[in-house]
Coordinates of C-alpha atoms and ligand atoms in Angstrom, one line a residue:
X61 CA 82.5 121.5 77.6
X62 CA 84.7 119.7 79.9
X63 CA 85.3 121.0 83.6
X64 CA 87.4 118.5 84.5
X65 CA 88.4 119.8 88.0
X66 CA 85.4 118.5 90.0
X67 CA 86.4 114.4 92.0
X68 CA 83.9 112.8 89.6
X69 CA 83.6 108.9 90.0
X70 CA 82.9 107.3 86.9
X71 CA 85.0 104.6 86.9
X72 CA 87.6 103.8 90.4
X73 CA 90.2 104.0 88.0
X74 CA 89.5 108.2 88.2
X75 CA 91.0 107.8 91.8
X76 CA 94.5 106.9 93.0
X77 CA 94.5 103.0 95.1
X78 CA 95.4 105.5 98.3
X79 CA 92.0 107.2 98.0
X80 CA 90.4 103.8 97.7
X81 CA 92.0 103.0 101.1
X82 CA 91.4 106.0 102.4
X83 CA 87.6 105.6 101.3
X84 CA 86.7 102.4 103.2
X85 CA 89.5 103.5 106.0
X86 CA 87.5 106.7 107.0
X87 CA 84.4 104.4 106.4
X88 CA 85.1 102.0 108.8
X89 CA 85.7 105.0 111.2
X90 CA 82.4 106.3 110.7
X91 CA 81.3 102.7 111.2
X92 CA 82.4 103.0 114.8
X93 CA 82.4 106.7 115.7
X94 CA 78.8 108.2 113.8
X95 CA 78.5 110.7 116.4
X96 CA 81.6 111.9 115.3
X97 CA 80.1 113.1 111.6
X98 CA 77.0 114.2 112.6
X99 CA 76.4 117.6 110.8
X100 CA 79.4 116.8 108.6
X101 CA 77.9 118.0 105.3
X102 CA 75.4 120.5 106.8
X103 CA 74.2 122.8 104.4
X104 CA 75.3 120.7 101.6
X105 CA 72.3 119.3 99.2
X106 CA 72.6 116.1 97.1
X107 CA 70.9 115.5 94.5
X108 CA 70.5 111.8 92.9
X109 CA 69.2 111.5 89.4
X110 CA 67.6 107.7 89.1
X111 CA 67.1 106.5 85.2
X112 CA 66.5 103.3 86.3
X113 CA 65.2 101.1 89.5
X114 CA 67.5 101.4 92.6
X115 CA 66.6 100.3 95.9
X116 CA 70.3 99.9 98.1
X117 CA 72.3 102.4 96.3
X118 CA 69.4 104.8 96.5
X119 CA 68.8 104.5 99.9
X120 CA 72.1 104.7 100.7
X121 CA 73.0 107.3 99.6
X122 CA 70.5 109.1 100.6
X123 CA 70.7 108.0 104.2
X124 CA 74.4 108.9 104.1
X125 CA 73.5 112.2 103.2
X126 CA 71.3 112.5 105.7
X127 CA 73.3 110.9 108.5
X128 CA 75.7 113.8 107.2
X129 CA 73.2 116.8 108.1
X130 CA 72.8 117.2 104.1
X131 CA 69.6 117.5 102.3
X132 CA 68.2 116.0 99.0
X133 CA 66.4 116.5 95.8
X134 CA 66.2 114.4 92.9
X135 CA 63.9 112.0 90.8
X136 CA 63.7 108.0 90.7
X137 CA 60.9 107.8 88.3
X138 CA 62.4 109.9 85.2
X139 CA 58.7 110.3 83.8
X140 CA 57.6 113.1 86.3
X141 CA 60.8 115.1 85.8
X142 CA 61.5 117.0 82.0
X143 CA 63.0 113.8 80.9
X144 CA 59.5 113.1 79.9
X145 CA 59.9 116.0 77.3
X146 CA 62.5 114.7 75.7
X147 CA 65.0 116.7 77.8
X148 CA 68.7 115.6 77.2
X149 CA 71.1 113.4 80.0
X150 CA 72.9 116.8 79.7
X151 CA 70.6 119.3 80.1
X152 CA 69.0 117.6 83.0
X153 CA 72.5 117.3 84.6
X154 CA 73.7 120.9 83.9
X155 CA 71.0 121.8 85.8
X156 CA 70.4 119.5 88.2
X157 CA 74.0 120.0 89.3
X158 CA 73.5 123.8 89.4
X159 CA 70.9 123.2 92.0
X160 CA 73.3 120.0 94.1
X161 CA 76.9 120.4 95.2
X162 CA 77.0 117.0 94.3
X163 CA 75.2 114.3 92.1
X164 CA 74.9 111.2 92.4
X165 CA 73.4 109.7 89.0
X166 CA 71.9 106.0 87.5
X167 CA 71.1 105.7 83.7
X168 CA 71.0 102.0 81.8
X169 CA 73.0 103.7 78.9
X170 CA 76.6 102.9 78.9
X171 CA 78.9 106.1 79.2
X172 CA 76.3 108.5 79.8
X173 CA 77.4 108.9 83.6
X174 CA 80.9 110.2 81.8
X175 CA 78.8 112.4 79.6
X176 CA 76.3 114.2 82.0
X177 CA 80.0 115.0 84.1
X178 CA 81.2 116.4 81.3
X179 CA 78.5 119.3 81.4
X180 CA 78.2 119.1 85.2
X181 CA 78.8 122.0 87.3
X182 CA 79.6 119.8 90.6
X183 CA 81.0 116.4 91.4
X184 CA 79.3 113.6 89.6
X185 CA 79.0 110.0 90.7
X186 CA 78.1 106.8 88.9
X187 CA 75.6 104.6 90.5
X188 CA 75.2 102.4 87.6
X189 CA 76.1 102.7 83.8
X190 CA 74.0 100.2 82.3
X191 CA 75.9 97.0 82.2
X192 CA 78.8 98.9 82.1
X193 CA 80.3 99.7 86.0
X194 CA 79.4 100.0 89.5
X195 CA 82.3 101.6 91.3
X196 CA 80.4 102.8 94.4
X197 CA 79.2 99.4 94.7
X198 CA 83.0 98.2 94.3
X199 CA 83.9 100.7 97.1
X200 CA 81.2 98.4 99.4
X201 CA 82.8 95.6 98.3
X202 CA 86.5 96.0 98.9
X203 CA 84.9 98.0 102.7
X204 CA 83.5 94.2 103.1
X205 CA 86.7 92.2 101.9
X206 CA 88.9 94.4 104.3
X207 CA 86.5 94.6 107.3
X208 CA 85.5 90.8 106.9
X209 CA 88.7 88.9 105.3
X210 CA 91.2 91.1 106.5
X211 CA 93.2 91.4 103.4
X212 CA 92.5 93.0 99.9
X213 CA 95.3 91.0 98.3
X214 CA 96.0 86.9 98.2
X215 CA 92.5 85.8 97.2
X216 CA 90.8 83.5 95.3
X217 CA 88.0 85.2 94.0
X218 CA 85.2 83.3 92.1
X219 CA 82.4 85.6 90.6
X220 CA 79.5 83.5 89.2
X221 CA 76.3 84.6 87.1
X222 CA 75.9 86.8 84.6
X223 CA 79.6 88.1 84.1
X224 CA 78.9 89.7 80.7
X225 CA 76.1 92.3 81.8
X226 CA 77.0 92.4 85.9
X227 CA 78.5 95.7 85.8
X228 CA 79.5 95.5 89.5
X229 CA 81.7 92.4 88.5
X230 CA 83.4 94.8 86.0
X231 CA 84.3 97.0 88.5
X232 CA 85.5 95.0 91.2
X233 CA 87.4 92.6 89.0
X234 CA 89.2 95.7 87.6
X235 CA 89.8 96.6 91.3
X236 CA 91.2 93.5 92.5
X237 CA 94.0 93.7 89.6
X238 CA 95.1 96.3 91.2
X239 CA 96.1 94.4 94.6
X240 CA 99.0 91.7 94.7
X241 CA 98.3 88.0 94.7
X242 CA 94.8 87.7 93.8
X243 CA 93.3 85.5 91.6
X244 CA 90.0 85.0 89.6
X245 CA 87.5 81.9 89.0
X246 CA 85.0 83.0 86.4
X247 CA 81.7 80.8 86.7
X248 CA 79.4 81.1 84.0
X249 CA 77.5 79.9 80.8
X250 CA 79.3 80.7 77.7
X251 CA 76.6 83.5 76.6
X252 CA 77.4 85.1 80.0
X253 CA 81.0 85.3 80.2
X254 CA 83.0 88.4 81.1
X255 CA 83.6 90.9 78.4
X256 CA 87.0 90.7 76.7
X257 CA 88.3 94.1 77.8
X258 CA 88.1 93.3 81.1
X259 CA 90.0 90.0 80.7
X260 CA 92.5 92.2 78.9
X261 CA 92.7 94.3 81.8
X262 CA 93.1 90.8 83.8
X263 CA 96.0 89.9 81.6
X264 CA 97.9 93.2 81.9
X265 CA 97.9 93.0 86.0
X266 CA 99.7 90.3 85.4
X267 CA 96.6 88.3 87.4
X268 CA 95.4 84.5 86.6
X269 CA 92.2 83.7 85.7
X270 CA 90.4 80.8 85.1
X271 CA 87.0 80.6 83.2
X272 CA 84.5 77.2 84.2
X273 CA 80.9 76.3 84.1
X274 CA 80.3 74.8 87.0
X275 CA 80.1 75.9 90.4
X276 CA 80.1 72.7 92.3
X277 CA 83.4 72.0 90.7
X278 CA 84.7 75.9 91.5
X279 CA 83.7 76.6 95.0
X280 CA 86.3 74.4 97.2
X281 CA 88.8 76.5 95.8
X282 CA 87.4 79.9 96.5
X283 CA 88.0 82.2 99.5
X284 CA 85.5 84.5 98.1
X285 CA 82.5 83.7 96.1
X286 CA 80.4 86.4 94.6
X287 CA 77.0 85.7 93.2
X288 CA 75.4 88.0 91.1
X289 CA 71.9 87.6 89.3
X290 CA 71.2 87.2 85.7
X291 CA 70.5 90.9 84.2
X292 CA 67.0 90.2 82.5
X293 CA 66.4 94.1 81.8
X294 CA 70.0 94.0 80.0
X295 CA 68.8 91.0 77.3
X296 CA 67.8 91.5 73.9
X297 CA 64.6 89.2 74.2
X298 CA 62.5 87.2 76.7
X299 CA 63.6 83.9 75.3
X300 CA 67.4 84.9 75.4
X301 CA 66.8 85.1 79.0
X302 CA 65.0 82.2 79.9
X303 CA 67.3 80.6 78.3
X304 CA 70.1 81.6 81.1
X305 CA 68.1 82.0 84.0
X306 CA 67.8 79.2 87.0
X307 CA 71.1 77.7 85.6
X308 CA 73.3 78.3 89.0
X309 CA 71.7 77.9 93.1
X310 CA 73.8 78.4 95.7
X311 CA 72.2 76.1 98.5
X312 CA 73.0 74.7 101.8
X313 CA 74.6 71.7 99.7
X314 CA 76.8 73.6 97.7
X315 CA 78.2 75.6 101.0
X316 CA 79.2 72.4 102.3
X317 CA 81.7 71.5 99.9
X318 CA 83.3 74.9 100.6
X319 CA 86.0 75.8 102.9
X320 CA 85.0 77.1 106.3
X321 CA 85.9 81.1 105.9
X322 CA 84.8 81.4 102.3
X323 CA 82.6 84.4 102.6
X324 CA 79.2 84.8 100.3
X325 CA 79.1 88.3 98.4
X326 CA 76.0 89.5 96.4
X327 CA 75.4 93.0 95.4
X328 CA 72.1 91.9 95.4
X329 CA 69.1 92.2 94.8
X330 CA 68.7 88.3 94.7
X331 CA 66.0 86.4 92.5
X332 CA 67.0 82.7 93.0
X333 CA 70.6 82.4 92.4
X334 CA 71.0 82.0 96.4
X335 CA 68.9 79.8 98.0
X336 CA 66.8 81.2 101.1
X337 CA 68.4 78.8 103.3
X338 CA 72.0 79.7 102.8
X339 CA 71.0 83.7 104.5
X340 CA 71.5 81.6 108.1
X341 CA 75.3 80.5 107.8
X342 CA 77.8 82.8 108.9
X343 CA 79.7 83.2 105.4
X344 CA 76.6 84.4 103.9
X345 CA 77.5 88.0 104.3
X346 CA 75.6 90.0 101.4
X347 CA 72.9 91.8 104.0
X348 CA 75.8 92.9 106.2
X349 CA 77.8 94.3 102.8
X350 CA 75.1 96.1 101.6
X351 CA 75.2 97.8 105.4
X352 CA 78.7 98.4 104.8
X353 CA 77.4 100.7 101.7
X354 CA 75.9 103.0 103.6
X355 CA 79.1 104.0 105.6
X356 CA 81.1 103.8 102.5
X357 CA 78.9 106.3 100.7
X358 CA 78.8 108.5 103.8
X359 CA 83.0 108.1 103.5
X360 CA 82.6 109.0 99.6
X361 CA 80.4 112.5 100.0
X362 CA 82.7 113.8 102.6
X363 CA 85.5 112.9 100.6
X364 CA 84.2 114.4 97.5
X365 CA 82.9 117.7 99.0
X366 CA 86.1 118.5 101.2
X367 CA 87.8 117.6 98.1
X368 CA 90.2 115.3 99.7
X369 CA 90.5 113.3 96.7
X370 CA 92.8 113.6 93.6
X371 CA 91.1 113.1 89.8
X372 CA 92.3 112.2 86.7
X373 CA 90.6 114.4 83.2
X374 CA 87.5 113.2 82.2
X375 CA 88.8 112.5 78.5
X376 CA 92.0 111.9 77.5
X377 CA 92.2 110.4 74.3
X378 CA 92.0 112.0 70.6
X379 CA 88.9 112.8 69.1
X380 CA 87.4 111.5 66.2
X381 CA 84.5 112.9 64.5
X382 CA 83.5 110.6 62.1
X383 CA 84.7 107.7 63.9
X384 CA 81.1 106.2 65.9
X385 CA 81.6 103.3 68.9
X386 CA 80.1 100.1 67.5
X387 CA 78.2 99.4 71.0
X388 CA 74.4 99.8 70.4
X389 CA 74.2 100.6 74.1
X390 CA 76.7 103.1 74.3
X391 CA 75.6 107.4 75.2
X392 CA 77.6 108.2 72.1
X393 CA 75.3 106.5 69.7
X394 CA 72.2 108.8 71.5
X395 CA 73.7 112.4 72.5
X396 CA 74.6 114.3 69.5
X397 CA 76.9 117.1 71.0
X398 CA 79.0 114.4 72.6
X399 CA 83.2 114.4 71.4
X400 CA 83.7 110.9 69.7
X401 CA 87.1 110.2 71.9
X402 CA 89.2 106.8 72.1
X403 CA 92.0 105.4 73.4
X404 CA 94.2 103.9 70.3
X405 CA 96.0 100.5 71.4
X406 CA 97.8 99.6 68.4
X407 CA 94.9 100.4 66.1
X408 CA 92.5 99.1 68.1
X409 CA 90.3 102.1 69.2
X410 CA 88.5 101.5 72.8
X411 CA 85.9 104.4 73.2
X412 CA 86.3 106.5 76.7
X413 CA 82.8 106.3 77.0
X414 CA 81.9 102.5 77.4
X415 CA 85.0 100.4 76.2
X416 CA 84.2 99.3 73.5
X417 CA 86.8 97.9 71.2
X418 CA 86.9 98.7 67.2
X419 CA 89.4 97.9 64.8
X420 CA 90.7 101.0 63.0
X421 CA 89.8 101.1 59.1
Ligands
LIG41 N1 72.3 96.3 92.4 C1 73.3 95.9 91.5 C2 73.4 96.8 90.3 O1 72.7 97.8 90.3 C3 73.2 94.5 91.1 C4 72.0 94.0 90.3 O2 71.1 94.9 90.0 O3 71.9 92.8 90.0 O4 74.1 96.6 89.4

């Protein structure tokens, strides 16, 4: 089943640190040079398989691809394509990537980007696993921290909002262990706060982190604060939401208490966790980074298809049949034909599908 030759992205950790550098490098270079790329991918076709509402990473993508001489096919509304049917995440994909040399894919199940690569007959790349990860988005964001701070290493990084279902905070916060010095402020309710895997993963860099409730109290510490917005399509019920939403603005007040080069992040799209009036101060810098996607994704396609990129196997744990992850949201729990496959830390299982953590009986 598994072809695991191809450069998928799935999760950044699939990719050396040197091709992350190399990723925003060559991106920053297309930044200045476009004429240089034109016609890069002619002849090449993209196609981008959209589960679930996208407006930036869509987009940018697709005018990467474009800016690239490529073409594109694809879906955003899975109702007119088979998946209407009932047709399966890897059906649609085996085909789909017989048609694309390569895919880029968003679905709101957690893991089922890793499962529709698994069939795939060309490079697959996550644009969103459910609440899971984000690593393209993480790509835009170190491309920011590097064009706009200088530095991916010595920060102070507070990331406020919904921490449990952002999945771009679990990719970047995995990312930034991976540089020396930096450190995390975690802002957030208690309901909201960031899954316990990733502060494992904290832990083992060997990185500090710091969880707190307030932001007023947070942000004169911070070099970079990253907003996020409460995930009301990930929550169980209406009143579980509204009982988290409004809870943290960023306003003109707030940015006065922080230092003078804190930069504002937000993968955005907004809803009121930033008020309107911050967009006008020079740290507020989450319209330029989403600009800063598009050359990072035109950096990632040429990457992929000249196959400049080393990868890691898909799956490399053991397989366990009768062993079934405990996450409701996870692709395992929905695709049959899928190998039940986890990573055994002392006989705690963590599935390779979503991360999920179960104690072995
Ligand atoms: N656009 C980001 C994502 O797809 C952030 C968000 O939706 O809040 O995860």
């Amino acid at each position: 089943m598994t072809k695991n030759n191809f450069p998928h992205l799935i999760d950044l950790d699939n990719y050396p640190v040197s091709s992350w550098d190399s990723i925003t490098n060559l991106a920053i270079d297309i930044k200045r040079n476009p004429h240089i790329y034109v016609g890069a991918c002619n002849g090449k076709i993209m196609g981008t398989l959209f589960y679930e509402p996208s407006t930036r990473t869509q987009m940018s993508f697709q005018s990467a691809m474009l800016r690239l001489g490529g073409g594109i096919i694809g879906f955003d509304n899975p109702a007119n394509s088979s998946v209407a049917k009932g047709e399966s995440i890897m059906d649609t994909t085996k085909i789909a990537s017989s048609y694309s040399d390569i895919l880029v894919m968003r679905h709101p199940l957690e893991g089922s980007v890793k499962a529709a690569a698994l069939t795939a007959d060309c490079p697959v790349i996550n644009a969103g696993d459910g609440g899971h990860l984000h690593p393209t988005q993480t790509l835009t964001d170190l491309l920011t921290l590097k064009a706009e701070k200088g530095t991916l290493s010595g920060l102070t990084v507070g990331f406020c909002g919904d921490l449990k279902n952002g999945r771009t905070v679990h990719s970047l916060l995995k990312a930034l262990c991976c540089y020396e010095n930096n450190k995390f402020v975690l802002i957030s309710t208690d309901e909201l706060k960031v899954p316990t895997y990733i502060k494992n993963r904290i832990s083992a860099s060997g990185k500090e982190y710091t969880e707190v409730r307030s932001l007023e109290e947070a942000i004169p510490s911070l070099d970079v604060l990253y907003m996020t917005r409460i995930q009301r399509e990930r929550f169980g019920s209406e009143e579980e939401y509204n009982s988290q939403k409004h809870i943290f603005c960023l306003d003109k007040k707030k940015m006065n208490a922080a230092r003078k080069d804190m930069i504002v992040l937000h993968p955005l799209p907004r809803v009121d966790e930033i008020a309107v009036e911050v967009d006008d101060d020079p740290r507020a810098l989450y319209f330029k980074q989403a600009n800063y996607g598009m050359y990072v994704r035109m950096s990632l396609v040429l990457s992929v298809l000249n196959e400049n990129i080393k990868t890691k196997p898909l799956l490399t744990g053991a397989v366990m049949p009768k062993v079934c992850c405990h996450n409701p949201k996870c692709i395992t729990n929905f695709e049959q034909s899928l190998p039940h496959s986890f990573h055994n830390h002392g006989g705690v299982l963590e599935c390779e599908y979503c991360d999920e953590r179960l104690l072995l009986e």
